[in-house]
mmCIF file of C-alpha atoms and ligand atoms in Angstrom:
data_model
loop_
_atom_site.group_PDB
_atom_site.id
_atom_site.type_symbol
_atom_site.label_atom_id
_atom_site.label_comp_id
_atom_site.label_asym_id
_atom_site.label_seq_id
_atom_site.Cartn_x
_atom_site.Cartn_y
_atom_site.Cartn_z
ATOM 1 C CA UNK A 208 0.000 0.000 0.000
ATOM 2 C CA UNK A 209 1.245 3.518 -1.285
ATOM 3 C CA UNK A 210 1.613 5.860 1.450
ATOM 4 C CA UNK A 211 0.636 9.668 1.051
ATOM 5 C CA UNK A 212 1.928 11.015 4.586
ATOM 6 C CA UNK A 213 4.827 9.706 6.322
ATOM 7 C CA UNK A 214 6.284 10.826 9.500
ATOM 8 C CA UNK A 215 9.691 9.496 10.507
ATOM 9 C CA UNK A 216 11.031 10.007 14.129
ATOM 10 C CA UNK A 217 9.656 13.062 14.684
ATOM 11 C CA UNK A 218 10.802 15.446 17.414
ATOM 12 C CA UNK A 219 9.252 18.572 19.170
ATOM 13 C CA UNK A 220 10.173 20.429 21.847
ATOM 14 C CA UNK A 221 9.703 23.339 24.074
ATOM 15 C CA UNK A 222 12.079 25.641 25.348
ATOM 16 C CA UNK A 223 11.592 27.533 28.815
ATOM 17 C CA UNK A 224 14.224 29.191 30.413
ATOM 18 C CA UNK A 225 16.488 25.968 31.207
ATOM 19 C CA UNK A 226 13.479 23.513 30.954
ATOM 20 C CA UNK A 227 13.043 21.724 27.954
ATOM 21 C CA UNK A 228 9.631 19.850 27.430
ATOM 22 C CA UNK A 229 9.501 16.995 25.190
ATOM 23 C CA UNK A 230 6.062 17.074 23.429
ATOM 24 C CA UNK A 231 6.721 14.931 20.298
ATOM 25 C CA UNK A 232 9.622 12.072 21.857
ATOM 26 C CA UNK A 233 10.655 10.280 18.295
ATOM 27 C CA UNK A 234 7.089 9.383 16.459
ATOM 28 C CA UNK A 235 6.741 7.697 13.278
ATOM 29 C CA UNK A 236 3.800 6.469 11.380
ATOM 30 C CA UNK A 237 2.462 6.148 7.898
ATOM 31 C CA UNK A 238 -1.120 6.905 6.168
ATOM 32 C CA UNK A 239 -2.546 5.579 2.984
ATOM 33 C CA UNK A 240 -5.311 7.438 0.700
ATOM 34 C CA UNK A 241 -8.508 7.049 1.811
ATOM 35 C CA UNK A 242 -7.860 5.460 5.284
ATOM 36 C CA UNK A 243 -8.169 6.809 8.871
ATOM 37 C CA UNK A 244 -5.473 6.742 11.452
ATOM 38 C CA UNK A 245 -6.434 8.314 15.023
ATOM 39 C CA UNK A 246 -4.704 9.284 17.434
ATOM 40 C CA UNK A 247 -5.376 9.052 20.518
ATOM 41 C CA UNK A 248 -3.694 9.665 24.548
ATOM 42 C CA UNK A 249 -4.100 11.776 27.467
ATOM 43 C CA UNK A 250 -4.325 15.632 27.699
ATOM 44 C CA UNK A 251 -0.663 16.500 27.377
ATOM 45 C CA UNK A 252 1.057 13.867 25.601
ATOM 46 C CA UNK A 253 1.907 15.781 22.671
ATOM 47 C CA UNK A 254 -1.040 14.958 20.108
ATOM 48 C CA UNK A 255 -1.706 18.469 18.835
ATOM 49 C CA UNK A 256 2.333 19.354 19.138
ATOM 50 C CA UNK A 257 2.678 16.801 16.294
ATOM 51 C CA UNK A 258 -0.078 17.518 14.132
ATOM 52 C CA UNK A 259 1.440 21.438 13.919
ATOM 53 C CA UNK A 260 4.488 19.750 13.328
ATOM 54 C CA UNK A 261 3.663 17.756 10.265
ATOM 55 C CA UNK A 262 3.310 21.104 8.950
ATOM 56 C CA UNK A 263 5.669 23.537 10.398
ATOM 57 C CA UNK A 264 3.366 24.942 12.625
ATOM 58 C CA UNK A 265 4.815 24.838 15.696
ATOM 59 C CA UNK A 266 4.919 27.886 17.697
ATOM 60 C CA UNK A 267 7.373 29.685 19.603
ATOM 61 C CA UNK A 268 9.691 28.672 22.069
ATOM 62 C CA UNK A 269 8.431 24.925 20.588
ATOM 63 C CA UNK A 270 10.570 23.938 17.794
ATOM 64 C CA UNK A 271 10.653 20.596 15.701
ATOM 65 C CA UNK A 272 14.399 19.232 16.988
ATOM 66 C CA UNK A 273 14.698 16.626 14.484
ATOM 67 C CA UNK A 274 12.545 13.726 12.460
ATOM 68 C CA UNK A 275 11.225 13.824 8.471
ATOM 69 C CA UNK A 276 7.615 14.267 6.918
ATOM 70 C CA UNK A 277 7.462 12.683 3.371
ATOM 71 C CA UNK A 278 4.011 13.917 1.292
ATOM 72 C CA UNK A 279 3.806 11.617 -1.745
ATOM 73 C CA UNK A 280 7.525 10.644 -1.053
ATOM 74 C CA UNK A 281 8.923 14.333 -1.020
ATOM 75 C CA UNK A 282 10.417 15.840 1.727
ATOM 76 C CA UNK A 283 8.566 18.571 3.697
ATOM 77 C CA UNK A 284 11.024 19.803 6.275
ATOM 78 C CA UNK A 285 13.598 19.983 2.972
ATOM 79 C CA UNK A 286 11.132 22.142 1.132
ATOM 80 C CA UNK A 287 11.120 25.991 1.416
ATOM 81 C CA UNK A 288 8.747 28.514 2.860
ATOM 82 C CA UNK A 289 6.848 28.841 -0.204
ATOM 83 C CA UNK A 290 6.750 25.087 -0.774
ATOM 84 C CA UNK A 291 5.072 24.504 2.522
ATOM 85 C CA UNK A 292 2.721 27.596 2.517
ATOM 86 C CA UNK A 293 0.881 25.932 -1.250
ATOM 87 C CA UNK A 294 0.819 22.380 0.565
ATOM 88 C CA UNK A 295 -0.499 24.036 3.285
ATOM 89 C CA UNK A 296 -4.203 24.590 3.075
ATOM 90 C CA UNK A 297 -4.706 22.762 -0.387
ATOM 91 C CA UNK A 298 -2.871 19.189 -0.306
ATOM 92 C CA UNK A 299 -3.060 18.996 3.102
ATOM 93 C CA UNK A 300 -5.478 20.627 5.473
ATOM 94 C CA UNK A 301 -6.126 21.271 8.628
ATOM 95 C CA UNK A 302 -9.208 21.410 11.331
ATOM 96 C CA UNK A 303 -9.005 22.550 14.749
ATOM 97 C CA UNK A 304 -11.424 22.005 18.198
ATOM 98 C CA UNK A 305 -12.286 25.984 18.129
ATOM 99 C CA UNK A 306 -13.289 27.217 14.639
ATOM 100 C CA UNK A 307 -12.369 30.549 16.785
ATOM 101 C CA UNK A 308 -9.049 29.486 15.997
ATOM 102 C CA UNK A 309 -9.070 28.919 12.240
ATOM 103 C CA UNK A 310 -11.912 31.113 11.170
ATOM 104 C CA UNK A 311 -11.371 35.153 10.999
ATOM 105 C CA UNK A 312 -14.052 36.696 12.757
ATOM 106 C CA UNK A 313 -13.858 39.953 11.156
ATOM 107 C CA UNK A 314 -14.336 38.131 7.580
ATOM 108 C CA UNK A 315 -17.329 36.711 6.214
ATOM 109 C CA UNK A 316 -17.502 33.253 5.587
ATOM 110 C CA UNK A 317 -17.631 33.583 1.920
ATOM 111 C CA UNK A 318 -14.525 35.891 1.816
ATOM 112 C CA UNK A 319 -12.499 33.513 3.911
ATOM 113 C CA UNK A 320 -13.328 30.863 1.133
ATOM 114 C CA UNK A 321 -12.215 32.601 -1.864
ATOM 115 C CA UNK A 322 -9.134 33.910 0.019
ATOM 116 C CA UNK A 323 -8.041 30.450 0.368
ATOM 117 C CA UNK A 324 -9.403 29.521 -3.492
ATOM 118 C CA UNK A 325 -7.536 32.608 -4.762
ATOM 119 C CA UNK A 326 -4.426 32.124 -3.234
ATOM 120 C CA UNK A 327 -3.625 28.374 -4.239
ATOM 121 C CA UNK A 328 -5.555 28.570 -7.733
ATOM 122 C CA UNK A 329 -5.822 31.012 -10.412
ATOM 123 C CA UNK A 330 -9.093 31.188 -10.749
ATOM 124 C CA UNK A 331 -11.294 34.288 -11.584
ATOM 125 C CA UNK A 332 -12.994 35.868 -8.470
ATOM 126 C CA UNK A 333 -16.651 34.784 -9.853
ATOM 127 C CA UNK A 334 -15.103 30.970 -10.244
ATOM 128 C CA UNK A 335 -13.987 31.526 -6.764
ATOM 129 C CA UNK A 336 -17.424 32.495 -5.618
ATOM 130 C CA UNK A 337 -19.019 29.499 -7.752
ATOM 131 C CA UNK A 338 -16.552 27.234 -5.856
ATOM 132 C CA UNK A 339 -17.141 28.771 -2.540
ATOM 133 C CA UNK A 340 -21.130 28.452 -2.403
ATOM 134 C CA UNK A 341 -20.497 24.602 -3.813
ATOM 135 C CA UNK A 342 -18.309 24.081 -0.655
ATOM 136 C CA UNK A 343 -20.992 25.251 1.778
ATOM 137 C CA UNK A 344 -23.635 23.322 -0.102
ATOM 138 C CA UNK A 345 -21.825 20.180 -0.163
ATOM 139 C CA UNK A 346 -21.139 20.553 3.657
ATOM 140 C CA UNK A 347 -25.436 20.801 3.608
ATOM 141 C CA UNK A 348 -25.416 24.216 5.140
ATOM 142 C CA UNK A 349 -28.644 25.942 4.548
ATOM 143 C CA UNK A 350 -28.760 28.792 2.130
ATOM 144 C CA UNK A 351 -24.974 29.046 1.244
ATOM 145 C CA UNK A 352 -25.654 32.218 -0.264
ATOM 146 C CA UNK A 353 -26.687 33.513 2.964
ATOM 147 C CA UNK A 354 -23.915 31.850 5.027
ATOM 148 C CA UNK A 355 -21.004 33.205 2.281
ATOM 149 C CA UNK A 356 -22.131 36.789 3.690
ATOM 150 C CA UNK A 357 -22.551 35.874 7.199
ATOM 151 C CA UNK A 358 -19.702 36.680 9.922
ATOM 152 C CA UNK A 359 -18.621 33.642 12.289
ATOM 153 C CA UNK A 360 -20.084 35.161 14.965
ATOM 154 C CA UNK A 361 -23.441 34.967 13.028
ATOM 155 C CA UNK A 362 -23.469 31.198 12.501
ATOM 156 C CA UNK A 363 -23.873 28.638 15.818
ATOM 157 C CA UNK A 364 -20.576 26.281 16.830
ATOM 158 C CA UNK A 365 -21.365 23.482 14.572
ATOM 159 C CA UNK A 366 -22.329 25.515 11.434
ATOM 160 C CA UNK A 367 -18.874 27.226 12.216
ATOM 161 C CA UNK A 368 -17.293 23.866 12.669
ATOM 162 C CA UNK A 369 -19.129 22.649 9.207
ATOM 163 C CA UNK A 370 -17.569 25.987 7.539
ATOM 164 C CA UNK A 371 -14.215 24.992 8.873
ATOM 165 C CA UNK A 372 -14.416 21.863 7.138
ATOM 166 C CA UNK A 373 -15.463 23.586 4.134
ATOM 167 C CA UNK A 374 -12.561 25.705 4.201
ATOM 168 C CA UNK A 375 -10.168 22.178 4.419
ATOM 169 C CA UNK A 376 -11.717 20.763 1.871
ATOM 170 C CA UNK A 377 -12.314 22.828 -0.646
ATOM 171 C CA UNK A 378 -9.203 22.506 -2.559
ATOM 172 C CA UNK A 379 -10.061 18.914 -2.611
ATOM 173 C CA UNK A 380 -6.974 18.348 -0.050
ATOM 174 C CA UNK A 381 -5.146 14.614 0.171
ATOM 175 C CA UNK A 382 -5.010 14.750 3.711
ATOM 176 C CA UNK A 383 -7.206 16.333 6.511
ATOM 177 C CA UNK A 384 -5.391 16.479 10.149
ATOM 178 C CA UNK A 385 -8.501 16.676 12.444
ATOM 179 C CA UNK A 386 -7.460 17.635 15.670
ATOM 180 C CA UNK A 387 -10.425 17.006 18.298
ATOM 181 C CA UNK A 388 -12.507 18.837 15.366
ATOM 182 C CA UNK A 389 -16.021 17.212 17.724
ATOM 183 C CA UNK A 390 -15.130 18.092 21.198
ATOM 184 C CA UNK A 391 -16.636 21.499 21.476
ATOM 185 C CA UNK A 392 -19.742 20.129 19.506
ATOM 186 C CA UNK A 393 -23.442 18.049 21.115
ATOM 187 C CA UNK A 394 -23.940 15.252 20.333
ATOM 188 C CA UNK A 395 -26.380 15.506 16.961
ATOM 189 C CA UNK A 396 -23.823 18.250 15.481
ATOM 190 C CA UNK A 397 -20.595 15.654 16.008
ATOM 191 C CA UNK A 398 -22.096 12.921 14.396
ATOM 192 C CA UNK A 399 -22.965 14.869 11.043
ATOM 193 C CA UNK A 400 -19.499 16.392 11.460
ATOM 194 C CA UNK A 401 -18.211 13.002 11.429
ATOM 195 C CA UNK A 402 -20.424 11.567 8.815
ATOM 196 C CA UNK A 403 -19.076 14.039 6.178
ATOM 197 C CA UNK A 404 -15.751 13.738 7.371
ATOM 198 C CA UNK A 405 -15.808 10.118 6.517
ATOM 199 C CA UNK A 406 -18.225 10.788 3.362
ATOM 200 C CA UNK A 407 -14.821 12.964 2.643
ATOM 201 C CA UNK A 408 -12.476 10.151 3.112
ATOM 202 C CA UNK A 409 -14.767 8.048 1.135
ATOM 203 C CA UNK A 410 -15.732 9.669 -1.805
ATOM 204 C CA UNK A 411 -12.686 11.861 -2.188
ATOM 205 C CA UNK A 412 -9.637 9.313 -1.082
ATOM 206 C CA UNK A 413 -8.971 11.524 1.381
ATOM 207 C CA UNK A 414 -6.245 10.060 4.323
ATOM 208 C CA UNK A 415 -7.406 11.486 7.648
ATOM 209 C CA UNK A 416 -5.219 11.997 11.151
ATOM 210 C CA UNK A 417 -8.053 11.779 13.670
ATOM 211 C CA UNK A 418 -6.903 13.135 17.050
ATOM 212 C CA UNK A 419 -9.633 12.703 19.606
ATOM 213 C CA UNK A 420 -10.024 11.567 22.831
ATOM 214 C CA UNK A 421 -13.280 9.708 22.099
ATOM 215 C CA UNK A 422 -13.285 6.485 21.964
ATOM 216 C CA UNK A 423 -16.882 6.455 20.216
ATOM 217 C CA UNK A 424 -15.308 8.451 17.510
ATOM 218 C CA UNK A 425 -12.680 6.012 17.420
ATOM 219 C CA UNK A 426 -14.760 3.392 17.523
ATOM 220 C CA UNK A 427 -16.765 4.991 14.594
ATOM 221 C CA UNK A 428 -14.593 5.924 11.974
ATOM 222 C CA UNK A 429 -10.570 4.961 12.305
ATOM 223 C CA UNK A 430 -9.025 1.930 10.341
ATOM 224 C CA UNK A 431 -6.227 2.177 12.399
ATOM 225 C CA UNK A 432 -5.137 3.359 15.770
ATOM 226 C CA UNK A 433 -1.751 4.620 17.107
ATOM 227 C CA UNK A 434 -1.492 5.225 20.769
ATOM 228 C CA UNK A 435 0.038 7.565 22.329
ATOM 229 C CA UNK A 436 1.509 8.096 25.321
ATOM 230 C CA UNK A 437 4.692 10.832 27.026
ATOM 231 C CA UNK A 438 5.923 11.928 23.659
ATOM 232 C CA UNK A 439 5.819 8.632 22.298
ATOM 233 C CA UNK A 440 3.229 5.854 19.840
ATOM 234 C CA UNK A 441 2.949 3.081 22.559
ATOM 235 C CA UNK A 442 0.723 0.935 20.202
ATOM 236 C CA UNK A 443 -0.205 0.986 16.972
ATOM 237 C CA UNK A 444 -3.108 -1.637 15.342
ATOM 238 C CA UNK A 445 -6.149 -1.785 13.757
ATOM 239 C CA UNK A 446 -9.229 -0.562 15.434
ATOM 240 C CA UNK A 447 -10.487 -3.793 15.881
ATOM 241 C CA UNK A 448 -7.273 -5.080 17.612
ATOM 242 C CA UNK A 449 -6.435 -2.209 19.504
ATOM 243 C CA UNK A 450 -10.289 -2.664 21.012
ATOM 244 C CA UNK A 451 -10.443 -6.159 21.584
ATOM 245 C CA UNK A 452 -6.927 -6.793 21.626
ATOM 246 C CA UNK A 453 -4.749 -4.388 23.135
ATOM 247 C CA UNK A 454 -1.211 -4.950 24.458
ATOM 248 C CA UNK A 455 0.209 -2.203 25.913
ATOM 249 C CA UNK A 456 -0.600 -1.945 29.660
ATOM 250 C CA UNK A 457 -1.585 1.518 29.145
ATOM 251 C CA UNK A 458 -4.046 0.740 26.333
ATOM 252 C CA UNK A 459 -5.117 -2.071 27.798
ATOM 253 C CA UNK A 460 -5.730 0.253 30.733
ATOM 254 C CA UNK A 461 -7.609 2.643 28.508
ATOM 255 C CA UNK A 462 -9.845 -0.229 26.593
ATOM 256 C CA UNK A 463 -10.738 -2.213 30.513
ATOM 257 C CA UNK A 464 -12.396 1.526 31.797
ATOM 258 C CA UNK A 465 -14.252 2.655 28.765
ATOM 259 C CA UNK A 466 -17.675 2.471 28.157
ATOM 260 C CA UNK A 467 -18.644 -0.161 25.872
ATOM 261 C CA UNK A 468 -18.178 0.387 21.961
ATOM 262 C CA UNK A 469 -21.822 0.037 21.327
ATOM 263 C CA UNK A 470 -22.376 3.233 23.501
ATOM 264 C CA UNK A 471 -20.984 6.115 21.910
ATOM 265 C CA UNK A 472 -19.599 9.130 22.371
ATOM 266 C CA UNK A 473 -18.460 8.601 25.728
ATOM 267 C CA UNK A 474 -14.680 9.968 26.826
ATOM 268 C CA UNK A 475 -11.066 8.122 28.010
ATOM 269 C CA UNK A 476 -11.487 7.401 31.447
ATOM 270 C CA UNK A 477 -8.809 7.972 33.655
ATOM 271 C CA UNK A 478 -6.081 5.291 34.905
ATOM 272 C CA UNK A 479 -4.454 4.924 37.864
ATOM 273 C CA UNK A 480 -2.340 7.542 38.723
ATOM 274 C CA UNK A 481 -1.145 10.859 36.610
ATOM 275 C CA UNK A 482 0.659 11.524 33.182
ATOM 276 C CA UNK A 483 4.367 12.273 33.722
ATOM 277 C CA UNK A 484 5.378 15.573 33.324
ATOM 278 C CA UNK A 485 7.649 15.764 29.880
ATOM 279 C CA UNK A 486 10.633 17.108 31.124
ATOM 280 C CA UNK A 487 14.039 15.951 30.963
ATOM 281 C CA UNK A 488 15.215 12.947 29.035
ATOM 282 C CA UNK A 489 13.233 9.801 29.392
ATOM 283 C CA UNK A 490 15.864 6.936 30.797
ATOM 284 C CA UNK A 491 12.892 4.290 31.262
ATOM 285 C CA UNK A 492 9.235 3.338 29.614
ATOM 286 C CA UNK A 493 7.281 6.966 31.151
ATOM 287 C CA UNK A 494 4.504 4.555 31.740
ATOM 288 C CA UNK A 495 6.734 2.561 34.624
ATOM 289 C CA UNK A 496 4.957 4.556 37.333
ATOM 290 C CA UNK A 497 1.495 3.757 36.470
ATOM 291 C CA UNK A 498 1.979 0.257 35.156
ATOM 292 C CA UNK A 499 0.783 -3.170 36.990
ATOM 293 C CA UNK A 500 2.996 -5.595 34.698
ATOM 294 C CA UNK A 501 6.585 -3.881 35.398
ATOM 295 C CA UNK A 502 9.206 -6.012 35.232
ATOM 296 C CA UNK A 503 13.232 -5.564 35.947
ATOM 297 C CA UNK A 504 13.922 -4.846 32.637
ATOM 298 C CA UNK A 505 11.280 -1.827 32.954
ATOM 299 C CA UNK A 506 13.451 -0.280 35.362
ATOM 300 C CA UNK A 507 16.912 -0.979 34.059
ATOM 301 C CA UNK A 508 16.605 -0.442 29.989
ATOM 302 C CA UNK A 509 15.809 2.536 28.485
ATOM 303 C CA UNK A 510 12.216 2.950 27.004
ATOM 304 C CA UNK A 511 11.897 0.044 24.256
ATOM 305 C CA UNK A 512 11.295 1.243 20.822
ATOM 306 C CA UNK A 513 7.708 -0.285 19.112
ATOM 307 C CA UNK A 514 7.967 -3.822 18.080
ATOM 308 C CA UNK A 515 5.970 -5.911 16.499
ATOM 309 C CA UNK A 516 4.220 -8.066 18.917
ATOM 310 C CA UNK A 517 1.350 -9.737 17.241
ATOM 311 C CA UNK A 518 0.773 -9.639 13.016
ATOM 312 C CA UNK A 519 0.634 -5.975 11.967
ATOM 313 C CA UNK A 520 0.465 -5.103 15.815
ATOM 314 C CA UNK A 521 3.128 -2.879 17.518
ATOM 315 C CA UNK A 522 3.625 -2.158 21.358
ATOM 316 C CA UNK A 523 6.571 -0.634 22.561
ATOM 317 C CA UNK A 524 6.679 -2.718 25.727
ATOM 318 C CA UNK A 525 9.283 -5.484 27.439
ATOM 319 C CA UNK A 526 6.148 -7.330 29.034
ATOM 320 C CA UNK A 527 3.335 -6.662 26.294
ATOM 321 C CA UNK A 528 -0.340 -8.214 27.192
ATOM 322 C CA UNK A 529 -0.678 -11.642 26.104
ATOM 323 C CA UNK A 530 -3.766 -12.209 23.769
ATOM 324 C CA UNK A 531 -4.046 -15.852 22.827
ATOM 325 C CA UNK A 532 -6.141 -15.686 19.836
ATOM 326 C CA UNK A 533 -3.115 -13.574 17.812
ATOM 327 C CA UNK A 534 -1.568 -14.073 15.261
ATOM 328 C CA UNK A 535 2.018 -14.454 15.275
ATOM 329 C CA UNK A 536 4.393 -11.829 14.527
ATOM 330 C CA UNK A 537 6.087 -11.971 11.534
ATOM 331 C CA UNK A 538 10.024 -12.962 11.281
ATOM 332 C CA UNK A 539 12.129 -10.169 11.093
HETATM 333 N N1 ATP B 213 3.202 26.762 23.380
HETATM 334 C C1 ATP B 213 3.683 25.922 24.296
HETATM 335 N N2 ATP B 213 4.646 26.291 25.175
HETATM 336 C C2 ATP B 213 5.154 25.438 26.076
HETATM 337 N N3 ATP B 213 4.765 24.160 26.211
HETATM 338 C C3 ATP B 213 3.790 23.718 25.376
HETATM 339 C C4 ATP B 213 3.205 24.571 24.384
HETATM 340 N N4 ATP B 213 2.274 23.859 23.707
HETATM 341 C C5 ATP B 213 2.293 22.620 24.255
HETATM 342 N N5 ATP B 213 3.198 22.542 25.245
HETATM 343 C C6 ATP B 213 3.493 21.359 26.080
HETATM 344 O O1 ATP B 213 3.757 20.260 25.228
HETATM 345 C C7 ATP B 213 3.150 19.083 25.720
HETATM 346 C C8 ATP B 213 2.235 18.500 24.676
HETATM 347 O O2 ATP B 213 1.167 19.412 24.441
HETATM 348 P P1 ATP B 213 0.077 19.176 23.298
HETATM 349 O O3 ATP B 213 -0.773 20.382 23.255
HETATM 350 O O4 ATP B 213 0.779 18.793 22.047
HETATM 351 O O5 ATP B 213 -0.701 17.932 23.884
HETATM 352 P P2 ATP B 213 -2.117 17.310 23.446
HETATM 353 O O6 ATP B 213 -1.936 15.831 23.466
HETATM 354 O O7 ATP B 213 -2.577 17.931 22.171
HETATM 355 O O8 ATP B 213 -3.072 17.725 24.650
HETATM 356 P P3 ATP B 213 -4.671 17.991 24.615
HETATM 357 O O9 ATP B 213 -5.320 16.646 24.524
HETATM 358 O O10 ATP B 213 -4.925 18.657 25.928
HETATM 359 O O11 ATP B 213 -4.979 18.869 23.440
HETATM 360 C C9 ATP B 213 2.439 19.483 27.011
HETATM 361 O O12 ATP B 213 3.278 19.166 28.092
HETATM 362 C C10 ATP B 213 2.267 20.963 26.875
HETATM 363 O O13 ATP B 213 2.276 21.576 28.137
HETATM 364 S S1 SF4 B 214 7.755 -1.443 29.364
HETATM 365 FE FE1 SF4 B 214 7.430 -2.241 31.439
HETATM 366 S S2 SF4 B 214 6.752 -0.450 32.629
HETATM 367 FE FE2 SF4 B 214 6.521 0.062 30.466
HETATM 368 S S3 SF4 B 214 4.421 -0.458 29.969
HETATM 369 FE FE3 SF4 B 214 5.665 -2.251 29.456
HETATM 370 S S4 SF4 B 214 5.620 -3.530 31.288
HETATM 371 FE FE4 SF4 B 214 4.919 -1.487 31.907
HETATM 372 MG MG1 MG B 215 -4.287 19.009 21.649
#
């Protein structure tokens, strides 16, 4: 399978004074067209640090320390300002929680549209316009005409939310990074958010990074799920293993307290004890603290990398769970 985003060893930290946090601790995964990886892990352990990343957007005093992004096999970090800014926005797009933070509230709706059409297209401004009402319609939004002339501030948190994705998908984008783009939405307006999302992903081949901490959501739309924990991917499977078969204590801590798949939309209850805090270098597995199944080699080697543990299955863990129905890992 041909990947479309690829993230190598990825680094990011933040600098304060003398304390340096790790956010991003040496992540790597890989999405194919039309398929859904989410991401998913505590408040805090770096999720949103690495989707800014992927794109250089990483803000002051956080920089990305080392790692590569490949987007259909070219290197982003390698390309220049200019190169970045057209991916930006067009081949790969971005939606946040708070459309407060991606919409301009002194800009109507439509305007924010055609700014984006206009400056990654030539287009004429009328073609621009044509485009821009087609984007609200196909996000169903009543009376687009009305909405293109409307100011955020007019439009209720999901229509602003639906705009939003309207805005990252209008340039008919390869990828969409979703960060928690449900979280500040009820319950009716998250699952049509999610429906076109994945309408999206369907119908357009569109790759999705979906960070949430809902497991529902999870549940609901991800073909794969990475795990992540301090910095670091602690798992990585398909939704159906990582659910029914997880083996990483900490998942497996995760998957034991939820609420049952077949009831939706509830959140990642809390484990045993708290997150670590991300300072410093990280000698031994973060999770050693918190974790039932420690043994010596927990507290005497440094953090193992991810291995494969079961077929297509990867915990980084010296004492993974053991799941008797798996399949074998394969030989190195
Ligand atoms: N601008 C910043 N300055 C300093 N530290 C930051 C900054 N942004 C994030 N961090 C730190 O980096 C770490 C990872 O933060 P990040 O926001 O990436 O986590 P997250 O998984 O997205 O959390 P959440 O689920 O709450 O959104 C945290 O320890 C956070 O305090
Ligand atoms: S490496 Fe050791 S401490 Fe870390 S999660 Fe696995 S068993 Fe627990
Ligand atoms: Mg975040």
């Amino acid at each position: 399978m041909d990947h479309i985003l690829e993230v190598q060893n990825l680094r990011v930290s933040y600098h304060e004074g003398d304390r340096t946090i790790r956010a991003v601790d040496g992540v790597s995964f890989a999405l194919a067209p039309g398929r859904t990886l989410a991401l998913v892990g505590e408040s805090g352990c770096g999720k949103t640090s690495l989707a800014l990343a992927i794109l250089d957007l990483v803000p002051s005093p956080g920089r990305v320390e080392a790692g590569a992004v490949y987007f259909e096999g070219n290197d982003v970090r390698a390309m220049n300002r200019e190169a970045v800014r057209r991916l930006r926005g067009a081949a790969i797009s971005m939606v946040f929680q708070d459309p407060a933070s991606g919409l301009n509230p002194v800009l109507s709706v439509g305007s924010q549209l055609e700014e984006i059409i206009r400056a990654h297209t030539s287009v004429s401004k009328p073609e621009a316009r044509r485009m821009t009402l087609a984007a609200l319609r196909r996000q169903r939004l009543p009376d687009p005409e009305r909405i293109a002339d409307a100011y955020p501030f007019h439009l209720s948190g999901g229509m602003c939310q639906r705009v939003m994705i309207a805005i990252a998908t209008v340039l008919r984008p390869k990828v969409i990074i979703a960060d928690e783009p449900t979280s500040a939405l009820d319950v009716t307006q998250q699952a049509v958010i999610l429906r076109d999302l994945d309408g999206l992903r369907e119908h357009l081949g569109i790759a999705i990074l979906l960070i949430t901490h809902d497991l529902g959501v999870v549940a609901g739309m991800a073909d794969e799920v990475a795990i992540m924990y301090s910095g670091r991917i602690v798992e990585q499977a398909s939704a159906l293993d990582i659910f029914e078969r997880p083996r990483h204590p900490y998942s497996a801590g995760l998957m034991a307290a939820r609420p049952r798949v077949d009831r939706p939309n509830e959140r990642l209850q809390p484990i045993r004890g708290s997150a670590p805090e991300l300072v410093g270098e990280a000698p031994e597995c973060a999770f050693l603290p918190r974790c039932a199944k420690a043994i010596s080699s927990c507290r005497s080697e440094p953090w193992p990398p991810l291995a494969e543990v079961a077929r297509s299955h990867y915990a980084a863990c010296f004492n993974p769970m053991f799941q008797p129905d798996d399949e074998p890992a394969r030989r190195a």
